Amino acid sequence: MIDKRCPSVADAVADIPDGAVVMVGGFGASGSPIELIHALIDHGATGLTVINNNTGNGEVGLAALIGNGQVSKMICSFPRSSQSRVFPKLYREGKIELEIVPQGTLAERIRAAGAGIPAFYTPTTVGTILADGKELRQFDDRTYVMEPWLKADFALIKSEIADPLGNLTFNKTARNFSPLMCMAATTTIVQTKQLVPAGDIDPEHVITPGIFVDRIVEVSRPVHEDTLIAAGRSYP
Amino acid sequence: MSEGWTREQMAARTAQDIPDGSYVNLGIGIPELVAKFVPQGREFIYHTENGMLGMGPPPADDERDLDLINAGKKYVTALPGAAYFHHADSFSMIRGGHIDVCVLGTMQVAENGDLANWSTGAADAIPAVGGAMDLVQGVKNIYVITQHTTKTGEPKLVEKCSYPLTGPGVVSRIYTNLAVVDVTPAGFQVIELAPGVTFEQVRSRTGASILPPQ
């Protein structure tokens, strides 16, 4: 019997080792798996490379993981925002590495990893400093830059509804990078607001098929990063 | 001497050039104002790169959904007929040439259409590119909406960008507070002056040669 349920967020992240590459779903606060990130802070793995569109906000969630000194490198498209303080400070102090990747290239590199495609060509960055040193090639008289896939050891994902087989749905724009990250990580760990029996999600409505998911933890009342920041909270 | 159009008027002027039925992506800042000035009888469908077509205006404070945001991470609404999708699909719409118009802000635009709007290149700057490089390479028409000069009076329309490029030769039209300017093989070409603004005024604030309205 396939049953991907996991008893707690602590159990779900317990085997993430030091130095792991970890994808974290979410775009800004929306879709950020706060409970899984906080469990990873409690777990304490260090030297992590984290892949996310941003670098977290305030002093909770991803920003707290970075602020706790557990992240040595960020791969993202937009590392600063109005409420992002932790990353900019560490970056300016030279304490964290940054790989800047355009948002569409980031998404496609993750998708390519999940799809078994080691590299692809894109027009994005051609003629800019972000294409420096990269392989260029002409197709139909236009120049494209080669970009490699982007894999991870683990993905931390927030879903709306899941079943024990790992089938997932998401909530509105909280979907963003999450379905791609589910495909690209060796071990995909999902926190879900609602856990339902197999068959309760209409197969036509499944967004991420369970084959891409390894562990499911029910977090029935997830906190939202925006709510924590508005309340002035920090973690731990 | 007239200072030309306000931000709202610039946005309204931009909206006039967007055809009915266009799929439109609006950048953060002044470009967002374009959505307030859809000309009567036209319908635009707004794309936000974090995964929605059919984006609607901001909600009332008590009707916010924390999981319904735009690319600027502001709360928005979904109009009837909206669709959600993941990031790879969203950027397939962009890179695959399915979006008709993108309106962006800028730091500099060069006379050959080069756009620089993501980094000053300064040593202590934290680079942040977001989706701008994907948008300028993939969207059919790239419009720029910007003040004609910086706050300190430096031209933003220049011969050659001094900041790192977002994309080379990508801009087709520029809407400033002073004029509407096309990027042509012959360089900048004014196609319309804001009310009360003279061509001489535009030329003196442009950092490249610029052709008068025909």
XYZ file of C-alpha atoms in Angstrom:
450
model
C 0.000 0.000 0.000
C 1.309 3.415 -0.861
C 0.913 5.848 1.984
C 3.099 8.955 1.877
C 1.711 10.451 5.069
C 4.247 11.546 7.633
C 3.319 12.126 11.308
C 4.871 15.579 11.788
C 6.817 18.340 10.095
C 9.777 17.440 12.341
C 9.762 13.840 11.058
C 9.327 15.048 7.489
C 12.570 17.085 7.457
C 14.629 14.965 9.890
C 16.933 13.466 7.229
C 17.897 16.707 5.460
C 21.682 16.707 5.824
C 24.153 19.556 6.076
C 25.057 20.840 2.613
C 21.780 19.764 0.993
C 20.259 21.607 -1.959
C 16.712 22.545 -0.950
C 13.999 24.026 -3.136
C 11.415 26.054 -1.221
C 8.072 26.719 -2.917
C 6.413 30.112 -2.869
C 6.554 33.525 -4.503
C 7.130 36.055 -1.771
C 4.834 35.046 1.068
C 2.292 33.264 -1.112
C 2.823 29.503 -1.094
C 5.678 29.628 1.394
C 5.702 26.406 3.494
C 6.294 28.185 6.793
C 5.806 25.167 9.077
C 8.259 23.010 7.096
C 10.829 25.832 7.024
C 10.501 26.338 10.770
C 10.920 22.573 11.264
C 14.124 22.802 9.223
C 15.309 25.606 11.505
C 14.617 23.379 14.541
C 16.380 20.475 12.787
C 19.448 22.664 12.293
C 20.993 21.468 9.022
C 23.590 23.983 7.808
C 25.504 24.824 4.651
C 22.293 24.608 2.651
C 21.841 25.854 -0.892
C 18.287 27.181 -1.133
C 16.349 27.743 -4.351
C 13.389 30.141 -4.143
C 12.243 33.122 -6.198
C 13.083 35.476 -3.323
C 14.968 35.482 -0.027
C 12.153 35.754 2.490
C 10.614 38.625 4.401
C 10.812 39.895 7.945
C 12.323 37.403 10.389
C 10.154 34.356 9.815
C 10.144 31.491 7.313
C 12.894 31.590 4.690
C 14.334 34.844 6.072
C 14.617 33.177 9.505
C 16.355 30.116 7.991
C 18.866 32.468 6.343
C 19.158 34.596 9.468
C 19.893 31.465 11.522
C 23.053 30.964 9.468
C 21.876 27.713 7.855
C 22.066 28.877 4.239
C 25.392 29.314 2.457
C 23.988 30.031 -0.992
C 20.734 31.394 -2.459
C 19.631 30.778 -6.029
C 16.835 33.231 -6.855
C 15.543 35.864 -9.284
C 14.724 38.709 -6.912
C 16.655 38.755 -3.626
C 15.343 42.044 -2.300
C 11.901 43.357 -1.507
C 10.436 45.992 0.746
C 10.388 43.641 3.759
C 13.566 41.704 3.007
C 16.279 42.670 5.498
C 18.077 39.497 6.560
C 19.517 38.459 3.201
C 20.692 41.933 2.085
C 22.628 42.376 5.339
C 24.389 38.976 5.136
C 25.061 39.458 1.427
C 26.706 42.836 1.974
C 28.817 41.255 4.752
C 29.942 38.562 2.307
C 28.412 35.813 4.445
C 26.100 34.336 1.824
C 26.561 33.520 -1.845
C 24.026 34.587 -4.501
C 23.268 33.120 -7.912
C 20.888 35.447 -9.715
C 18.676 33.734 -12.318
C 15.921 35.425 -14.360
C 12.524 34.254 -13.153
C 11.470 32.412 -16.312
C 14.869 30.768 -16.651
C 14.696 29.721 -12.999
C 11.288 28.130 -13.563
C 12.381 26.388 -16.745
C 15.662 25.116 -15.250
C 13.640 23.531 -12.453
C 11.073 22.116 -14.880
C 13.874 20.757 -17.106
C 15.405 18.910 -14.152
C 12.072 17.302 -13.388
C 11.561 16.450 -17.055
C 14.995 14.863 -17.548
C 16.264 17.561 -19.911
C 19.834 18.528 -18.965
C 19.848 21.905 -20.739
C 17.819 24.124 -23.031
C 18.231 27.314 -25.051
C 16.409 30.541 -24.199
C 16.513 34.097 -25.595
C 16.423 35.451 -22.023
C 19.666 37.283 -21.036
C 21.096 37.359 -24.577
C 23.042 40.611 -24.888
C 23.292 41.097 -21.111
C 25.949 40.454 -18.477
C 23.934 37.481 -17.199
C 24.827 35.619 -20.412
C 28.575 36.154 -19.900
C 30.510 32.921 -20.271
C 27.493 30.923 -21.400
C 27.166 28.956 -24.626
C 25.290 30.819 -27.377
C 23.675 29.220 -30.391
C 21.625 30.395 -33.382
C 18.232 28.928 -34.198
C 16.235 30.426 -37.091
C 18.548 33.478 -37.176
C 18.079 34.359 -33.532
C 20.635 33.937 -30.743
C 19.857 31.872 -27.661
C 21.770 31.086 -24.489
C 22.131 27.600 -23.067
C 20.922 27.073 -19.504
C 21.371 23.883 -17.476
C 18.757 22.049 -15.456
C 18.499 22.817 -11.758
C 18.049 19.845 -9.431
C 17.622 19.598 -5.686
C 17.939 16.986 -2.981
C 14.767 18.123 -1.253
C 11.762 20.333 -1.989
C 9.607 21.919 0.720
C 6.132 22.584 -0.644
C 2.800 23.967 0.602
C -0.361 22.524 -0.896
C -4.051 23.117 -0.333
C -5.438 19.587 -0.666
C -3.475 16.329 -0.808
C -4.234 12.643 -0.631
C -2.023 9.833 0.778
C -0.800 9.040 -2.751
C 0.664 12.547 -3.008
C -1.789 14.046 -5.471
C -1.909 17.803 -4.875
C -3.922 20.923 -5.501
C -2.838 24.473 -4.700
C -4.533 27.737 -3.775
C -4.650 30.500 -6.400
C -1.287 32.233 -6.935
C 0.251 30.155 -4.131
C 0.883 27.537 -6.843
C 3.753 29.414 -8.572
C 6.991 27.335 -8.559
C 5.672 24.472 -6.414
C 4.532 21.965 -9.089
C 7.921 22.380 -10.830
C 9.898 21.892 -7.631
C 7.907 18.742 -6.825
C 9.241 17.298 -10.098
C 12.845 18.424 -9.681
C 13.763 17.258 -6.172
C 14.929 13.771 -5.201
C 12.700 13.947 -2.121
C 9.619 16.172 -2.188
C 8.095 17.021 1.175
C 4.628 18.590 1.194
C 2.640 20.257 3.943
C -1.040 20.322 3.125
C -3.920 22.234 4.617
C -6.300 19.379 3.945
C -5.556 15.663 3.719
C -8.302 13.673 2.022
C -8.707 9.989 1.142
C -7.492 8.867 -2.279
C -10.285 9.425 -4.748
C -11.622 12.558 -3.112
C -9.662 14.809 -5.464
C -11.259 14.617 -8.913
C -8.501 13.241 -11.195
C -9.310 16.099 -13.584
C -8.440 18.569 -10.828
C -5.105 17.116 -9.727
C -2.408 19.740 -10.366
C 0.631 17.742 -9.232
C 0.300 13.968 -9.676
C 1.463 11.928 -6.693
C 4.391 10.380 -8.563
C 6.299 13.637 -7.913
C 5.646 13.642 -4.157
C 7.319 11.609 -1.405
C 6.032 12.833 1.950
C 2.778 14.476 3.054
C 2.224 16.197 6.394
C -1.107 17.676 7.320
C -0.820 21.227 8.658
C -4.480 22.062 8.888
C -4.114 25.653 10.085
C -0.998 26.942 8.352
C 0.251 30.355 9.365
C 0.777 32.821 6.541
C 4.048 34.715 6.306
C 2.162 38.001 5.797
C 0.226 37.411 9.030
C 3.388 36.665 11.028
C 5.149 39.747 9.669
C 2.129 41.976 10.365
C 2.236 40.685 13.961
C 5.948 41.503 14.219
C 6.877 37.865 14.872
C 10.288 36.282 14.521
C 11.478 32.649 14.571
C 12.711 30.792 16.516
C 6.722 75.976 -19.204
C 4.485 72.912 -19.068
C 5.803 69.806 -17.343
C 3.480 67.782 -19.537
C 1.492 64.773 -18.479
C 0.958 63.533 -14.920
C 1.647 59.887 -14.100
C -2.050 59.118 -14.573
C -2.130 60.923 -17.904
C 0.958 59.020 -19.071
C -0.761 55.770 -18.130
C -3.977 56.808 -19.880
C -2.038 57.795 -23.016
C -0.309 54.393 -23.021
C -3.632 52.547 -22.691
C -4.877 54.326 -25.855
C -2.308 52.395 -27.920
C -3.219 48.929 -26.658
C -5.619 47.141 -29.051
C -8.861 45.540 -27.903
C -8.423 41.931 -26.855
C -4.730 42.247 -25.980
C -3.035 40.064 -23.398
C -1.088 42.568 -21.324
C 1.611 42.337 -18.666
C 2.176 45.464 -16.564
C 5.400 46.118 -14.682
C 5.587 47.492 -11.164
C 5.106 51.245 -10.533
C 3.661 53.670 -13.110
C 2.885 50.759 -15.505
C 0.371 49.402 -12.964
C -1.689 52.602 -13.451
C -2.410 51.654 -17.067
C -5.080 49.208 -15.846
C -7.138 52.142 -14.551
C -7.485 53.686 -18.013
C -8.780 50.984 -20.338
C -10.495 52.908 -23.170
C -14.232 52.446 -23.437
C -15.253 49.520 -25.608
C -11.953 47.672 -25.199
C -11.076 44.659 -23.080
C -7.534 43.757 -22.003
C -6.675 40.538 -20.206
C -3.946 41.050 -17.630
C -1.234 38.481 -17.098
C 0.788 38.409 -13.906
C 3.920 36.292 -14.110
C 3.359 34.651 -10.735
C 0.600 32.627 -12.326
C -2.671 34.243 -13.354
C -4.524 35.494 -16.411
C -7.561 37.656 -15.769
C -6.095 39.699 -12.933
C -8.508 42.273 -11.536
C -8.128 45.433 -9.448
C -7.001 45.490 -5.800
C -9.590 44.190 -3.293
C -11.091 46.121 -0.393
C -8.952 45.708 2.727
C -11.432 43.305 4.310
C -11.672 41.170 1.183
C -7.994 40.361 0.785
C -6.950 36.835 -0.048
C -3.353 36.343 1.089
C -2.789 33.812 -1.694
C -3.996 36.111 -4.471
C -1.172 38.500 -5.316
C 0.500 40.019 -8.358
C 4.143 40.018 -9.415
C 4.728 43.088 -7.242
C 3.397 40.999 -4.323
C 0.386 43.276 -3.919
C -3.083 41.853 -3.233
C -5.258 41.618 -6.349
C -8.503 39.976 -7.443
C -9.429 37.404 -10.085
C -11.988 38.449 -12.721
C -14.614 36.044 -14.097
C -12.793 33.814 -16.578
C -9.458 34.042 -14.753
C -7.021 31.122 -14.817
C -4.216 30.072 -12.473
C -1.096 28.220 -13.627
C 2.410 27.411 -12.499
C 5.532 29.420 -13.274
C 6.731 27.329 -16.234
C 3.388 27.822 -17.987
C 3.408 31.500 -17.064
C 6.810 32.067 -18.641
C 5.844 29.913 -21.631
C 3.178 32.557 -22.250
C 5.896 35.221 -22.041
C 8.813 33.548 -23.802
C 6.573 31.787 -26.310
C 5.318 35.100 -27.714
C 1.748 34.760 -26.463
C 1.600 38.059 -24.557
C 0.857 41.032 -26.821
C 2.025 44.020 -24.807
C 4.286 44.573 -21.823
C 4.551 47.990 -20.206
C 7.687 48.479 -18.125
C 9.340 51.204 -16.124
C 12.977 51.967 -16.785
C 16.179 53.533 -15.624
C 17.501 54.142 -19.158
C 16.466 53.510 -22.770
C 18.918 53.909 -25.621
C 18.185 55.218 -29.112
C 18.562 51.677 -30.512
C 15.921 50.313 -28.111
C 18.317 48.918 -25.502
C 16.611 48.777 -22.099
C 18.318 49.045 -18.701
C 15.923 48.661 -15.790
C 17.264 46.039 -13.380
C 20.559 47.122 -11.845
C 22.760 50.174 -11.501
C 25.769 47.865 -11.576
C 27.089 49.624 -8.454
C 29.429 47.534 -6.313
C 27.139 47.525 -3.268
C 23.924 46.984 -5.254
C 22.134 43.680 -4.772
C 21.196 42.532 -8.266
C 17.524 41.624 -8.651
C 16.261 40.804 -12.125
C 12.888 39.115 -11.558
C 11.087 38.444 -14.826
C 12.211 41.547 -16.743
C 14.740 39.791 -18.998
C 12.185 37.127 -19.944
C 9.510 39.740 -20.662
C 11.649 41.904 -22.944
C 12.762 38.921 -25.033
C 9.380 37.250 -25.292
C 6.557 39.799 -25.409
C 5.607 41.090 -28.863
C 5.521 44.826 -28.001
C 7.617 46.362 -25.241
C 6.384 49.787 -24.176
C 8.242 51.869 -21.642
C 6.545 54.398 -19.394
C 8.843 56.741 -17.527
C 9.579 60.290 -16.479
C 11.643 61.916 -19.228
C 14.502 62.591 -16.796
C 15.639 61.300 -13.395
C 14.797 63.146 -10.177
C 18.126 64.961 -10.517
C 17.431 65.935 -14.135
C 19.602 63.363 -15.910
C 18.196 62.150 -19.243
C 16.709 58.655 -19.235
C 16.564 58.570 -23.040
C 20.209 58.201 -23.990
C 22.576 57.337 -26.850
C 23.893 54.312 -25.013
C 22.869 52.854 -21.651
C 25.487 53.197 -18.930
C 23.671 50.691 -16.695
C 23.720 46.935 -17.367
C 21.176 45.978 -20.027
C 17.940 44.116 -19.420
C 17.782 43.413 -23.144
C 19.272 44.832 -26.361
C 17.056 46.578 -28.931
C 13.801 45.515 -27.322
C 11.838 48.745 -26.776
C 9.426 49.927 -29.469
C 7.721 52.933 -27.860
C 8.316 55.234 -24.878
C 5.701 57.254 -22.993
C 7.186 60.066 -20.900
C 5.685 63.048 -19.139
C 6.774 65.182 -22.105
C 6.125 63.084 -25.201
C 5.412 59.789 -26.905
C 8.614 58.652 -28.568
C 9.139 55.797 -31.006
C 12.374 53.874 -31.334
C 13.068 53.793 -35.086
C 16.011 52.698 -37.241
C 16.841 56.439 -37.373
C 16.783 56.751 -33.572
C 14.296 58.469 -31.280
C 11.293 59.954 -33.107
C 8.737 62.099 -31.261
C 5.269 61.123 -32.419
C 3.305 63.290 -30.014
C 4.081 66.113 -27.590
C 2.223 66.490 -24.292
C -0.032 69.576 -24.207
C 2.003 72.761 -23.754
C 5.338 70.994 -24.218
C 7.637 72.170 -27.013
C 9.915 69.957 -29.090
C 12.857 72.093 -27.945
C 11.984 71.258 -24.345
C 12.003 67.530 -25.186
C 15.243 67.778 -27.138
C 17.041 69.616 -24.341
C 16.134 66.888 -21.859
C 17.015 63.961 -24.112
C 20.506 62.459 -23.983
C 20.562 61.529 -27.662
C 19.514 63.041 -30.953
C 15.769 63.026 -31.377
C 13.567 63.724 -34.391
C 10.649 66.212 -34.199
C 7.060 65.133 -34.768
C 6.299 64.815 -38.482
